[in-house]
mmCIF file of C-alpha atoms in Angstrom:
data_model
loop_
_atom_site.group_PDB
_atom_site.id
_atom_site.type_symbol
_atom_site.label_atom_id
_atom_site.label_comp_id
_atom_site.label_asym_id
_atom_site.label_seq_id
_atom_site.Cartn_x
_atom_site.Cartn_y
_atom_site.Cartn_z
ATOM 1 C CA VAL A 151 -148.099 8.077 29.708
ATOM 2 C CA HIS A 152 -147.938 6.972 33.317
ATOM 3 C CA LYS A 153 -146.648 3.862 35.007
ATOM 4 C CA SER A 154 -150.247 2.863 35.815
ATOM 5 C CA TYR A 155 -151.531 3.076 32.236
ATOM 6 C CA LEU A 156 -150.919 1.504 28.876
ATOM 7 C CA LEU A 157 -152.319 3.616 26.062
ATOM 8 C CA ASN A 158 -153.751 2.428 22.739
ATOM 9 C CA LYS A 159 -152.877 5.288 20.394
ATOM 10 C CA ASN A 160 -155.865 4.372 18.185
ATOM 11 C CA LEU A 161 -158.265 5.263 21.008
ATOM 12 C CA LEU A 162 -156.757 8.700 21.565
ATOM 13 C CA LYS A 163 -159.303 11.395 20.792
ATOM 14 C CA GLU A 164 -157.670 14.560 22.096
ATOM 15 C CA VAL A 165 -154.482 15.799 23.753
ATOM 16 C CA LYS A 166 -154.558 18.897 25.934
ATOM 17 C CA LYS A 167 -151.570 20.646 27.439
ATOM 18 C CA HIS A 168 -151.679 20.783 31.204
ATOM 19 C CA PHE A 169 -149.506 22.791 33.562
ATOM 20 C CA ASN A 170 -146.151 21.588 34.910
ATOM 21 C CA ASN A 171 -145.086 19.701 31.741
ATOM 22 C CA ARG A 172 -148.060 17.362 31.670
ATOM 23 C CA PHE A 173 -150.780 16.403 29.222
ATOM 24 C CA VAL A 174 -154.405 15.383 29.623
ATOM 25 C CA LEU A 175 -155.186 12.597 27.185
ATOM 26 C CA VAL A 176 -158.857 12.099 26.305
ATOM 27 C CA LEU A 177 -159.809 8.673 25.002
ATOM 28 C CA ASP A 178 -162.487 7.973 22.414
ATOM 29 C CA ASP A 179 -164.424 5.540 24.557
ATOM 30 C CA TYR A 180 -167.924 5.510 26.021
ATOM 31 C CA SER A 181 -167.037 7.588 29.088
ATOM 32 C CA GLN A 182 -164.459 9.881 27.414
ATOM 33 C CA THR A 183 -161.791 8.743 29.881
ATOM 34 C CA LYS A 184 -159.205 11.390 30.804
ATOM 35 C CA ILE A 185 -155.671 10.363 31.751
ATOM 36 C CA LEU A 186 -153.162 12.776 33.251
ATOM 37 C CA SER A 187 -149.642 12.057 32.053
ATOM 38 C CA GLY A 188 -146.645 11.912 34.323
ATOM 39 C CA ARG A 189 -144.101 14.723 34.050
ATOM 40 C CA SER A 190 -141.313 12.317 33.178
ATOM 41 C CA TYR A 191 -143.230 11.241 30.033
ATOM 42 C CA TYR A 192 -143.601 14.770 28.633
ATOM 43 C CA GLN A 193 -140.928 14.525 25.931
ATOM 44 C CA ALA A 194 -141.826 10.947 24.980
ATOM 45 C CA ILE A 195 -145.475 11.926 24.427
ATOM 46 C CA ARG A 196 -144.469 14.953 22.348
ATOM 47 C CA ASP A 197 -142.213 12.802 20.196
ATOM 48 C CA LEU A 198 -144.805 10.056 19.784
ATOM 49 C CA LEU A 199 -147.596 12.415 18.766
ATOM 50 C CA ASP A 200 -145.438 14.915 16.823
ATOM 51 C CA TYR A 201 -146.893 17.563 19.135
#
């Protein structure tokens, strides 16, 4: 997702497309944490999530 984050796929609630080949990943936690993906991870995220 980003070099600063490690993502537990089981906590992923929602994936939103963002501009410039990025995604916003919303986690299913208490604060509904939002993580902006890095552009270099675009294809890897698409492949992982079959998006």
